[in-house]
XYZ file of N, CA and C in Angstrom:
852
model
N 5.151 16.898 -1.418
C 3.405 16.879 -0.544
C 3.159 15.258 -0.416
N 2.170 15.464 0.826
C 1.875 14.470 1.396
C 0.507 14.678 1.722
N -0.372 13.724 0.385
C -1.903 14.103 -0.037
C -2.571 12.961 0.499
N -3.667 13.315 1.071
C -4.540 11.651 1.558
C -6.502 12.583 1.716
N -6.787 11.673 2.650
C -8.304 11.422 2.303
C -8.919 11.553 3.721
N -9.677 12.391 4.177
C -10.133 12.498 4.813
C -11.441 13.047 5.529
N -11.864 12.039 6.941
C -13.698 12.055 6.681
C -14.203 10.728 6.789
N -15.231 10.759 7.317
C -16.030 9.051 7.083
C -15.933 8.419 6.215
N -16.063 7.279 6.794
C -15.904 6.261 4.995
C -16.912 6.068 4.254
N -16.599 6.257 2.939
C -17.315 6.572 2.046
C -17.568 8.139 1.485
N -17.563 8.818 2.509
C -17.533 10.708 2.519
C -16.157 11.034 2.551
N -15.544 10.559 2.204
C -13.694 11.347 2.573
C -13.775 12.516 1.654
N -13.205 13.554 2.180
C -12.289 14.877 1.335
C -11.481 14.800 1.242
N -10.646 15.355 -0.167
C -9.412 15.457 -0.555
C -8.771 16.690 0.731
N -7.506 16.317 0.565
C -6.128 16.965 1.757
C -5.138 16.909 1.715
N -4.356 17.757 2.279
C -2.899 17.203 2.244
C -2.538 17.519 3.849
N -1.252 16.884 3.962
C -0.703 17.355 5.706
C 0.333 18.736 5.405
N 0.161 19.288 6.116
C 0.948 20.905 5.786
C 2.484 20.315 7.197
N 3.230 21.318 6.904
C 4.479 21.412 7.477
C 4.399 21.398 9.185
N 3.493 21.344 9.667
C 2.731 21.548 11.653
C 2.455 20.214 11.694
N 1.708 19.264 10.442
C 1.149 18.356 10.878
C -0.105 18.249 10.971
N -0.769 19.041 10.321
C -2.442 19.788 10.425
C -2.860 19.274 9.170
N -4.109 18.931 8.801
C -4.640 18.345 7.329
C -5.720 19.809 6.981
N -5.041 19.893 5.925
C -5.838 21.299 4.877
C -6.472 20.861 3.765
N -7.700 21.434 3.761
C -8.408 21.178 3.006
C -8.442 21.521 1.440
N -8.538 19.960 0.824
C -8.533 20.338 -1.021
C -9.953 20.675 -1.380
N -11.033 19.963 -0.692
C -12.144 20.173 -1.547
C -12.549 21.143 -2.488
N -12.351 22.250 -1.840
C -12.298 23.529 -2.577
C -11.416 23.682 -4.343
N -10.441 22.345 -4.411
C -9.776 22.667 -5.376
C -9.846 21.472 -6.307
N -9.986 20.125 -5.666
C -9.674 18.985 -6.597
C -10.976 18.321 -5.606
N -11.854 17.282 -6.669
C -12.812 16.181 -6.178
C -12.384 15.304 -5.197
N -10.876 14.627 -5.821
C -10.831 13.906 -4.714
C -8.797 13.601 -5.145
N -8.675 12.724 -4.208
C -7.157 12.425 -4.774
C -7.042 10.849 -5.437
N -7.266 11.298 -6.841
C -7.733 9.616 -7.462
C -7.699 10.652 -8.855
N -7.892 9.890 -10.080
C -8.043 9.264 -11.425
C -7.592 10.807 -11.759
N -7.851 11.740 -12.631
C -7.305 13.102 -13.033
C -6.254 13.886 -12.572
N -6.345 14.068 -11.035
C -5.758 14.445 -10.402
C -4.454 13.940 -10.186
N -4.157 13.025 -10.390
C -2.921 12.113 -9.952
C -1.756 12.386 -11.083
N -2.618 12.653 -12.220
C -1.708 12.982 -13.363
C -0.794 14.262 -13.175
N 0.486 14.097 -14.249
C 1.481 15.316 -13.552
C 1.023 16.347 -13.444
N -0.035 17.060 -14.285
C -0.660 18.548 -13.993
C -1.126 18.445 -13.256
N -1.836 17.763 -12.640
C -2.719 17.606 -11.544
C -1.914 17.902 -10.381
N -1.158 17.124 -10.186
C -0.089 17.446 -8.896
C 0.445 18.610 -9.098
N 0.534 19.180 -10.254
C 1.657 20.934 -10.381
C 0.527 21.519 -9.956
N -1.080 21.390 -10.377
C -1.951 22.157 -9.904
C -1.619 22.396 -8.386
N -1.636 21.373 -7.600
C -1.546 21.498 -6.206
C -0.398 21.246 -5.650
N 0.773 21.895 -6.271
C 1.888 21.878 -5.636
C 2.078 23.501 -5.729
N 1.423 24.019 -6.601
C 1.281 25.520 -6.851
C 0.282 26.406 -6.075
N -0.234 25.979 -4.963
C -0.754 26.493 -4.083
C -0.233 27.069 -3.012
N -0.676 27.704 -2.560
C -0.083 28.286 -0.935
C -0.828 27.782 -0.176
N -0.396 26.732 0.755
C -1.118 26.145 1.434
C -1.373 26.622 2.538
N -0.968 27.969 3.295
C -1.470 28.385 4.130
C -2.887 29.118 4.202
N -3.364 29.164 2.482
C -4.403 30.018 2.374
C -5.810 28.694 2.501
N -5.438 27.404 2.038
C -6.132 26.312 2.638
C -6.762 26.295 4.201
N -8.409 25.817 4.068
C -9.076 25.610 5.458
C -8.377 24.791 6.218
N -7.904 25.015 7.193
C -7.558 24.259 8.475
C -8.577 23.081 8.696
N -7.944 21.589 8.586
C -9.453 20.945 9.057
C -9.044 20.756 10.664
N -10.178 20.505 11.061
C -9.919 20.259 12.697
C -10.046 19.149 13.160
N -8.826 18.995 13.964
C -8.518 17.148 14.424
C -6.921 17.185 14.188
N -6.643 15.664 15.069
C -5.027 15.204 14.762
C -5.404 13.950 13.532
N -4.866 14.343 12.587
C -4.847 12.969 11.521
C -4.594 11.484 12.340
N -4.998 10.315 11.796
C -4.968 9.140 12.540
C -5.314 9.295 14.337
N -5.960 10.065 15.101
C -6.189 10.191 16.333
C -7.542 10.476 16.255
N -8.140 11.828 16.373
C -9.301 11.988 16.303
C -10.341 12.723 14.812
N -8.957 12.314 13.907
C -9.775 12.911 12.478
C -9.124 11.409 11.679
N -10.437 10.324 11.472
C -10.013 9.460 10.716
C -9.674 9.803 9.215
N -8.607 9.250 8.634
C -8.059 9.143 7.118
C -8.512 7.935 6.543
N -9.165 8.122 5.380
C -9.280 7.103 4.315
C -7.992 6.482 3.602
N -8.186 6.295 2.808
C -7.492 5.402 1.859
C -6.547 6.469 1.274
N -5.299 6.642 1.087
C -4.863 7.840 0.287
C -5.051 8.210 -1.165
N -5.802 6.921 -1.721
C -6.180 7.162 -3.145
C -7.016 6.770 -3.281
N -8.535 7.888 -3.944
C -9.633 7.642 -4.143
C -9.781 6.862 -5.270
N -10.986 6.048 -5.364
C -11.272 5.085 -6.711
C -10.325 4.544 -7.395
N -9.381 3.603 -6.852
C -8.125 2.850 -7.452
C -8.624 2.345 -8.383
N -8.391 2.104 -9.362
C -8.443 1.288 -10.701
C -8.207 -0.125 -10.518
N -6.857 -0.588 -10.591
C -6.013 -1.269 -10.214
C -5.390 -1.971 -9.196
N -5.514 -2.679 -8.464
C -4.461 -3.165 -7.283
C -3.683 -4.139 -7.630
N -2.732 -4.086 -8.277
C -1.604 -5.036 -9.114
C -0.705 -5.129 -7.984
N -0.373 -6.752 -7.547
C 0.775 -7.103 -6.477
C 1.693 -7.957 -6.947
N 2.850 -7.807 -5.990
C 4.469 -8.565 -6.851
C 4.270 -9.739 -5.779
N 4.517 -10.744 -5.901
C 4.458 -11.918 -4.792
C 6.094 -11.984 -4.669
N 6.882 -12.686 -3.665
C 7.888 -13.009 -3.395
C 9.201 -12.099 -3.791
N 8.794 -10.926 -3.859
C 9.869 -10.086 -3.995
C 11.087 -9.690 -3.172
N 11.211 -10.336 -2.496
C 12.519 -10.055 -1.644
C 12.509 -11.428 -1.190
N 14.464 -11.563 -1.865
C 14.814 -12.911 -1.501
C 14.763 -13.486 -0.103
N 14.902 -12.914 0.790
C 14.484 -13.536 2.506
C 13.361 -13.652 2.373
N 12.262 -13.244 1.678
C 10.614 -13.654 2.260
C 10.495 -15.192 1.307
N 11.426 -14.985 0.016
C 11.260 -16.291 -0.420
C 11.929 -17.135 0.218
N 12.748 -16.769 0.957
C 13.342 -18.056 1.550
C 12.710 -18.912 2.215
N 12.095 -17.825 3.150
C 10.913 -18.288 4.306
C 10.267 -18.780 4.067
N 9.477 -18.612 2.994
C 8.179 -19.219 2.550
C 8.602 -20.725 1.410
N 9.982 -20.845 1.538
C 10.175 -22.115 1.285
C 9.988 -22.279 -0.427
N 10.152 -20.899 -1.393
C 9.993 -20.629 -2.643
C 11.282 -20.806 -3.081
N 11.328 -20.889 -4.544
C 12.647 -20.419 -5.323
C 12.090 -18.745 -5.462
N 13.255 -18.011 -5.991
C 13.176 -16.594 -6.225
C 12.686 -16.610 -7.705
N 12.015 -15.845 -7.681
C 11.206 -16.211 -8.821
C 12.032 -15.487 -10.077
N 12.119 -16.210 -11.410
C 12.698 -15.837 -12.678
C 12.371 -14.166 -13.236
N 10.856 -14.068 -13.164
C 10.346 -12.919 -13.658
C 9.310 -12.504 -12.567
N 8.893 -11.512 -12.420
C 7.916 -10.682 -11.595
C 6.603 -11.886 -11.204
N 5.809 -12.038 -10.240
C 4.933 -12.715 -9.690
C 3.722 -11.594 -9.662
N 2.933 -11.816 -10.331
C 1.729 -10.602 -10.784
C 0.423 -11.550 -9.661
N -0.294 -10.896 -8.818
C -1.656 -10.924 -8.697
C -2.532 -9.870 -8.407
N -3.708 -9.997 -7.457
C -4.591 -8.944 -7.529
C -4.963 -8.799 -6.566
N -5.575 -7.744 -5.778
C -6.379 -7.572 -4.541
C -7.941 -6.783 -5.392
N -8.712 -7.350 -5.342
C -9.835 -6.946 -5.444
C -10.184 -4.875 -4.867
N -10.663 -4.417 -5.303
C -10.644 -3.136 -4.670
C -11.451 -2.876 -3.411
N -12.514 -3.671 -3.282
C -13.399 -4.306 -2.163
C -12.494 -4.384 -1.228
N -11.367 -4.747 -0.904
C -10.291 -4.792 -0.164
C -9.958 -3.666 0.670
N -10.114 -1.999 -0.083
C -9.078 -1.285 0.381
C -10.129 -0.474 1.698
N -8.877 -0.274 2.644
C -9.627 0.320 4.084
C -8.447 1.680 3.969
N -8.867 2.764 5.201
C -8.075 3.747 5.901
C -6.822 2.857 6.271
N -5.900 3.746 6.906
C -4.657 2.967 7.308
C -4.998 2.729 8.971
N -5.812 3.066 9.563
C -6.321 2.534 10.845
C -7.467 2.049 10.741
N -8.155 1.943 9.926
C -9.367 0.886 9.910
C -9.048 -0.369 10.572
N -10.266 -1.003 10.890
C -10.003 -2.424 11.488
C -9.503 -3.377 10.346
N -9.283 -4.553 10.347
C -8.824 -5.372 9.833
C -9.984 -6.748 10.423
N -10.907 -7.267 9.379
C -11.944 -8.252 10.246
C -11.230 -9.520 9.187
N -11.086 -10.560 9.926
C -10.773 -11.743 9.910
C -11.856 -12.370 9.106
N -11.809 -13.132 7.884
C -13.118 -13.619 7.206
C -13.798 -14.520 7.724
N -14.345 -15.356 7.642
C -15.440 -16.071 7.759
C -14.805 -17.302 7.322
N -14.413 -18.604 8.301
C -13.425 -19.899 7.879
C -12.106 -19.885 8.055
N -11.604 -18.300 7.897
C -10.158 -18.432 8.034
C -9.426 -19.057 8.997
N -8.366 -19.699 8.685
C -7.470 -20.128 10.042
C -5.810 -19.460 10.125
N -6.148 -18.578 8.829
C -4.235 -18.389 8.811
C -4.284 -17.238 7.856
N -4.903 -16.058 9.022
C -4.447 -14.626 8.297
C -3.726 -13.875 8.724
N -2.605 -13.693 8.152
C -1.297 -13.156 8.034
C -1.256 -11.704 7.672
N 0.166 -11.190 7.889
C 0.737 -9.654 7.639
C 1.450 -9.769 6.604
N 1.555 -7.972 5.541
C 2.841 -8.112 5.094
C 2.721 -6.846 4.657
N 3.892 -5.946 5.770
C 4.297 -4.296 5.152
C 5.052 -4.416 3.486
N 4.380 -3.456 2.883
C 4.637 -3.398 1.286
C 4.871 -1.575 1.024
N 5.656 -1.929 0.040
C 5.986 -0.051 -0.612
C 4.548 -0.247 -1.568
N 3.720 0.916 -1.691
C 3.074 0.804 -2.920
C 3.269 2.077 -3.579
N 3.185 1.759 -5.003
C 3.614 2.800 -5.990
C 2.095 3.432 -6.681
N 2.181 4.197 -6.766
C 0.956 4.885 -7.370
C 0.912 5.762 -8.606
N -0.099 4.912 -9.756
C 0.401 5.478 -10.700
C -0.405 6.975 -11.465
N 0.501 7.860 -11.915
C -0.114 9.265 -12.208
C -0.224 9.376 -13.697
N 0.929 9.020 -14.156
C 0.817 9.022 -15.912
C 0.500 7.860 -16.102
N -0.462 7.586 -17.327
C -1.005 6.473 -18.060
C 0.078 5.891 -18.701
N 0.011 4.639 -19.156
C 0.668 4.377 -20.468
C 0.931 2.791 -20.525
N 1.219 2.470 -21.658
C 0.940 1.030 -21.550
C 2.625 0.388 -22.315
N 3.085 -0.351 -22.338
C 4.578 -0.690 -23.065
C 5.791 0.180 -22.529
N 5.734 0.443 -20.992
C 6.856 1.418 -20.731
C 7.715 1.251 -20.551
N 8.774 1.655 -21.125
C 10.329 1.244 -21.084
C 10.873 1.643 -19.387
N 11.564 0.940 -18.854
C 12.464 1.037 -17.581
C 12.852 2.528 -17.284
N 13.458 3.033 -18.365
C 14.130 4.405 -18.375
C 13.466 5.068 -18.491
N 11.786 5.231 -18.510
C 10.727 5.957 -18.546
C 10.054 5.517 -17.182
N 10.181 4.814 -16.467
C 8.750 4.382 -15.584
C 8.842 5.130 -14.627
N 10.142 6.014 -13.918
C 9.443 6.809 -12.921
C 8.814 7.905 -12.931
N 8.793 8.124 -14.667
C 8.153 9.240 -14.963
C 6.308 9.060 -14.778
N 5.984 8.130 -14.610
C 4.800 7.663 -14.218
C 4.259 7.334 -12.938
N 5.115 7.665 -12.316
C 5.022 7.802 -10.918
C 4.133 8.942 -9.949
N 2.988 8.621 -9.703
C 2.066 9.867 -8.556
C 2.677 9.795 -7.279
N 3.255 9.034 -6.483
C 3.893 8.907 -5.138
C 3.698 7.257 -4.880
N 4.344 7.296 -3.364
C 4.659 6.371 -2.724
C 3.543 6.361 -1.639
N 3.143 5.172 -1.228
C 2.253 4.755 -0.097
C 2.853 3.778 1.217
N 2.188 3.429 2.356
C 2.459 2.054 3.095
C 0.972 1.213 2.433
N 1.079 0.262 2.434
C 0.194 -0.650 2.471
C 0.870 -2.333 3.393
N -0.990 -2.670 3.815
C -0.215 -3.913 4.044
C -1.280 -5.197 3.655
N -0.552 -5.575 2.645
C -0.813 -6.791 2.111
C -1.559 -7.875 3.093
N -2.472 -8.131 3.513
C -3.082 -8.674 4.287
C -3.519 -9.868 3.477
N -3.442 -11.122 4.047
C -3.519 -12.483 3.212
C -4.199 -13.732 4.193
N -4.604 -14.319 4.125
C -5.086 -15.717 3.984
C -4.632 -16.431 3.329
N -3.648 -17.237 4.311
C -2.780 -18.058 3.302
C -3.397 -19.452 3.409
N -4.199 -19.707 3.750
C -5.314 -21.236 3.464
C -6.133 -21.149 2.153
N -6.386 -19.830 2.030
C -7.603 -19.287 0.997
C -6.286 -19.679 0.040
N -4.746 -18.958 0.034
C -4.051 -18.614 -1.022
C -3.506 -20.013 -1.442
N -3.246 -20.671 -0.409
C -2.474 -21.711 -1.268
C -3.072 -23.016 -1.446
N -4.239 -23.081 -0.348
C -4.877 -24.642 -0.324
C -6.101 -24.818 -1.236
N -6.526 -23.639 -1.259
C -7.979 -23.544 -2.182
C -8.197 -23.891 -3.625
N -6.992 -24.059 -4.059
C -7.114 -24.215 -5.342
C -7.138 -22.756 -6.428
N -6.694 -22.755 -7.605
C -6.386 -21.844 -8.398
C -5.186 -20.453 -8.176
N -5.681 -19.473 -8.482
C -4.583 -18.660 -8.205
C -4.568 -18.301 -6.381
N -3.533 -16.965 -6.604
C -2.939 -16.466 -4.847
C -4.567 -15.551 -4.745
N -5.377 -14.853 -5.489
C -6.376 -13.942 -5.319
C -7.031 -14.047 -4.488
N -7.618 -15.443 -4.142
C -8.362 -15.542 -3.526
C -8.602 -15.439 -1.938
N -6.831 -15.495 -1.569
C -6.648 -15.205 -0.368
C -5.831 -13.841 0.078
N -6.092 -13.211 -1.105
C -5.508 -11.764 -1.082
C -6.702 -10.894 -0.706
N -7.671 -11.076 -1.213
C -8.593 -9.789 -1.414
C -9.923 -9.476 -0.993
N -9.782 -10.455 0.175
C -11.052 -10.160 1.016
C -11.545 -9.146 1.530
N -12.484 -8.301 2.357
C -12.723 -6.960 2.537
C -11.830 -7.074 3.760
N -11.425 -5.675 3.467
C -10.358 -5.190 4.687
C -8.937 -5.383 4.558
N -8.900 -6.116 3.149
C -7.077 -7.043 3.242
C -6.213 -6.286 2.816
N -6.950 -4.686 2.631
C -5.666 -3.479 1.685
C -6.152 -2.405 2.728
N -5.614 -2.258 3.737
C -5.177 -0.998 4.247
C -4.151 0.016 3.615
N -4.525 1.146 3.393
C -3.650 2.010 2.159
C -3.559 3.603 2.643
N -2.116 3.614 2.925
C -1.719 5.246 3.608
C -0.750 4.943 4.525
N -1.002 6.130 5.246
C -2.131 7.176 5.624
C -1.848 8.084 4.524
N -0.740 8.770 3.770
C -0.667 9.503 2.860
C -0.222 8.940 1.357
N -0.325 9.546 0.535
C 0.556 9.387 -0.684
C 1.860 10.461 -0.575
N 2.629 10.155 -1.023
C 3.990 10.716 -0.677
C 4.825 11.034 -2.333
N 4.589 12.265 -2.243
C 4.923 12.411 -3.911
C 6.335 12.075 -3.738
N 7.096 11.798 -5.059
C 8.344 11.327 -5.278
C 9.753 12.626 -5.176
N 9.238 13.972 -5.041
C 10.452 14.892 -4.624
C 10.789 14.818 -2.994
N 9.742 14.334 -2.289
C 9.955 14.155 -0.913
C 10.999 12.640 -0.513
N 11.111 11.809 -1.593
C 11.420 10.939 -1.406
C 13.077 10.645 -1.803
N 14.122 10.381 -0.938
C 15.365 11.019 -1.710
C 15.822 9.831 -2.416
N 15.348 8.428 -1.820
C 16.108 7.499 -2.429
C 14.645 6.098 -2.209
N 14.306 5.717 -3.372
C 13.036 5.102 -3.105
C 13.985 3.360 -2.851
N 15.172 3.596 -3.597
C 15.639 2.080 -2.818
C 16.212 1.791 -1.903
N 16.077 2.556 -0.820
C 16.412 2.530 0.666
C 15.963 2.942 2.052
N 14.632 2.640 1.808
C 13.447 2.528 2.562
C 13.225 1.702 3.725
N 13.466 1.969 5.265
C 13.618 0.912 5.926
C 12.021 0.882 5.933
N 11.587 -0.379 6.645
C 10.130 -1.066 6.521
C 9.791 -1.695 7.847
N 8.681 -1.755 8.581
C 8.660 -2.456 9.697
C 7.486 -2.703 9.895
N 6.959 -4.066 10.835
C 5.760 -4.092 11.054
C 5.613 -4.746 12.515
N 4.888 -4.725 13.040
C 4.445 -5.089 14.721
C 3.313 -5.951 14.934
N 2.975 -6.715 15.806
C 1.879 -7.486 16.112
C 1.526 -7.268 17.861
N 1.279 -6.539 18.431
C 0.654 -6.079 20.013
C 2.321 -5.872 20.308
N 3.107 -4.691 19.387
C 4.115 -4.683 20.375
C 5.640 -5.040 19.999
N 5.059 -6.206 19.241
C 6.111 -7.158 18.944
C 6.581 -6.876 17.597
N 8.211 -6.452 17.322
C 8.365 -6.434 15.853
C 8.446 -7.872 15.452
N 7.663 -7.877 14.108
C 7.759 -9.206 13.266
C 8.891 -9.111 12.072
N 8.404 -7.529 11.577
C 9.292 -7.482 9.841
C 10.240 -6.665 9.949
N 11.185 -6.505 9.688
C 12.232 -5.670 9.332
C 12.766 -5.426 7.964
N 12.995 -4.513 7.880
C 13.399 -4.533 5.887
C 13.773 -3.627 5.338
N 14.132 -3.607 4.515
C 14.370 -2.445 3.234
C 14.334 -2.380 1.472
N 13.533 -1.565 1.352
C 13.582 -1.620 -0.136
C 14.911 -1.844 -0.965
N 15.931 -1.898 -0.280
C 17.186 -1.949 -0.606
C 17.409 -3.702 -1.271
N 16.566 -4.362 -0.503
C 16.519 -5.881 -1.009
C 15.240 -6.086 -1.880
N 15.115 -5.365 -2.574
C 13.933 -5.902 -3.611
C 14.740 -6.701 -4.577
N 14.177 -7.549 -4.952
C 14.762 -8.158 -6.028
C 14.324 -7.244 -7.410
N 13.100 -7.177 -7.500
C 12.715 -6.356 -8.814
C 12.621 -5.121 -8.762
N 13.527 -3.946 -8.862
C 13.323 -2.842 -8.257
C 11.977 -2.010 -9.486
N 11.527 -1.003 -8.798
C 10.541 -0.511 -9.011
C 10.320 0.311 -10.553
N 11.314 0.986 -11.288
C 11.192 0.878 -12.601
C 11.183 -0.333 -13.459
N 11.770 -1.674 -13.238
C 11.255 -3.184 -13.534
C 9.965 -3.330 -13.145
N 9.563 -3.071 -12.040
C 8.224 -3.585 -11.994
C 6.821 -2.909 -13.005
N 6.998 -1.462 -12.998
C 6.233 -0.386 -14.038
C 6.556 -1.315 -15.339
N 7.748 -1.546 -15.781
C 7.717 -1.751 -17.269
C 7.051 -3.014 -17.344
N 7.375 -4.156 -16.453
C 6.718 -5.072 -16.385
C 5.634 -5.600 -16.253
N 4.547 -4.631 -15.705
C 3.457 -4.824 -15.337
C 2.695 -3.945 -16.628
N 3.009 -2.948 -17.340
C 2.760 -2.263 -18.419
C 2.676 -3.039 -19.624
N 3.675 -4.504 -19.892
C 3.399 -5.362 -20.943
C 2.015 -6.022 -20.837
N 1.700 -6.130 -19.893
C 0.161 -6.929 -19.883
C -0.860 -6.162 -19.768
N -0.879 -5.409 -19.160
C -2.061 -3.903 -18.807
C -1.361 -2.667 -19.032
N -2.425 -2.013 -20.001
C -2.015 -0.554 -19.408
C -2.320 -0.110 -18.226
N -1.146 0.812 -17.708
C -1.394 1.412 -16.537
C -2.093 2.576 -16.410
N -3.019 2.912 -15.600
C -4.022 4.096 -15.529
C -3.741 4.780 -14.074
N -3.692 6.117 -14.554
C -4.046 6.897 -13.273
C -5.073 6.490 -11.936
N -3.910 6.405 -10.934
C -4.780 5.519 -9.732
C -4.831 4.262 -9.504
N -4.126 3.645 -10.315
C -3.663 2.269 -10.181
C -2.717 2.315 -9.387
N -2.754 1.077 -8.582
C -1.629 0.681 -7.470
C -0.907 -0.420 -7.913
N 0.559 -0.205 -7.186
C 1.184 -1.376 -7.322
C 1.910 -2.260 -6.234
N 1.373 -2.855 -5.381
C 2.078 -3.216 -4.359
C 3.566 -3.789 -4.113
N 4.096 -3.540 -3.932
C 5.800 -4.199 -4.219
C 6.685 -5.387 -3.713
N 5.671 -5.761 -2.907
C 6.174 -7.269 -2.299
C 6.750 -7.016 -0.900
N 7.121 -7.719 0.349
C 6.693 -7.903 1.637
C 8.338 -8.534 1.966
N 9.527 -8.088 2.958
C 10.105 -8.258 3.413
C 10.171 -9.780 4.541
N 10.895 -10.534 5.107
C 10.728 -11.316 5.632
C 10.049 -11.346 7.247
N 9.630 -12.031 7.688
C 8.678 -11.867 9.116
C 7.569 -11.981 9.274
N 6.611 -12.619 7.839
C 5.322 -12.562 8.364
C 5.303 -13.986 8.979
N 3.793 -14.066 9.331
C 3.190 -15.271 9.864
C 3.456 -16.651 9.747
N 3.313 -16.955 8.249
C 3.668 -18.270 8.129
C 4.982 -18.514 7.979
N 6.388 -17.421 8.316
C 7.326 -17.492 8.359
C 7.800 -18.465 9.683
N 6.806 -17.983 10.812
C 7.626 -17.868 12.076
C 7.308 -19.890 12.925
N 8.434 -19.678 13.265
C 8.635 -21.373 13.772
C 8.217 -21.030 15.507
N 6.384 -21.831 15.669
C 6.040 -22.461 14.609
C 5.176 -21.175 13.964
N 4.753 -21.416 12.867
C 3.939 -20.108 12.353
C 2.783 -19.371 13.241
N 2.452 -18.020 13.081
C 1.903 -17.866 13.852
C 0.708 -16.773 13.076
N -0.614 -17.051 13.342
C -1.652 -16.003 12.692
C -2.681 -15.300 13.505
N -3.200 -14.102 12.835
C -4.251 -13.530 13.592
C -5.296 -13.880 13.722
N -5.989 -14.056 14.854
C -7.387 -14.119 15.446
C -8.501 -13.632 15.439
N -7.979 -12.304 16.232
C -8.649 -11.533 16.145
C -8.391 -10.772 17.396
N -8.387 -9.616 18.011
C -7.653 -9.003 19.387
C -6.656 -8.244 19.146
N -5.709 -8.778 18.324
C -4.297 -7.748 18.070
C -4.454 -6.582 17.206
N -3.598 -5.722 17.556
C -2.810 -4.297 16.686
C -2.229 -4.917 16.062
N -2.256 -4.457 14.953
C -1.144 -4.301 13.797
C -0.922 -2.996 13.538
N 0.539 -2.708 13.722
C 1.414 -1.366 13.222
C 2.687 -1.813 12.169
N 2.699 -0.593 11.401
C 3.600 -0.894 10.285
C 3.673 0.513 10.136
N 5.134 0.749 9.174
C 5.625 1.853 8.446
C 6.472 1.580 7.802
N 7.042 2.731 7.052
C 8.191 2.756 6.114
C 8.336 4.418 6.381
N 9.797 4.279 6.159
C 10.656 5.356 6.371
C 9.949 6.644 5.398
N 9.531 8.014 6.039
C 9.173 9.247 5.182
C 7.680 8.711 4.565
N 7.014 7.702 4.904
C 5.578 7.587 4.308
C 4.402 7.176 5.453
N 4.938 7.595 6.599
C 3.784 7.391 7.837
C 3.940 6.101 8.189
N 2.534 5.901 9.299
C 2.706 4.890 9.834
C 0.698 4.183 10.066
N 0.760 2.731 10.032
C -0.426 2.739 10.192
C -0.670 1.714 11.776
N -1.993 1.288 12.163
C -2.256 0.897 12.963
C -3.430 0.128 13.142
N -4.004 -1.133 12.693
C -5.023 -1.434 12.626
C -5.357 -2.306 14.268
N -6.377 -2.805 14.461
C -7.322 -3.317 15.286
C -7.812 -4.684 14.530
N -7.747 -6.128 14.847
C -7.902 -6.858 14.260
C -8.997 -7.641 14.844
N -10.213 -7.737 14.103
C -11.777 -7.766 14.386
C -11.888 -9.722 14.293
N -12.474 -10.419 15.126
C -12.149 -11.639 14.839
C -13.546 -12.052 13.818
N -13.893 -13.137 13.290
C -14.868 -13.688 11.975
C -16.043 -13.418 12.696
């Protein structure tokens, strides 16, 4: 299934994408795509529906029908740093011995085509295409062998980052990661049964039509089961939590000379089987 949330910001309704590319309304079945709905039993209830009987929503998703973030009421937005060896190299940082964790504030979350706002005082706003993992079955101290049982689905995330805030403003990376609009999420949450191999998904990102990032989840240093198990050692993972798993090379910081967003650009990105995003960048 491809689950989504559609409608005006702050008033999104739950839906799913049918086989013809139309949105079907789920608001008569569930309150939102989030929380208890993401547990295995909640997803099974939706999967058992006859999609053809659900109301079809007017409009084309990501065209004249706005999509919100594909998960409503995200609890924790946990991110993994330097999880691709070639990205660590371009950043001039050693390959980590264990996963690097940081957070995005949930106020950063926006829809997949909503604008990205350059924050006041920014001089180094950057882009990062990432695979998002959405937790469905809660747990703590999860074994790697059981980790994928806790996944509700996968999605595209742009881990927008302000490098000066992140690296030069003292303290942890969080200052440069959680600014408003720095977490475009979606377009849809894709359930695991639709993904043949999560370790072989091609991913890309363009700025104004120029390819900047091109990679694959095949080169993740720490794979999805490792990340889920690792995170669960430090916090319980709840249904509706999101783990953003790192980015391949090609970020603005790694260009020669470095290239950053200043406003007016269009950032487009996608992951095979998970859809695409396209966001206009607004100046500070």
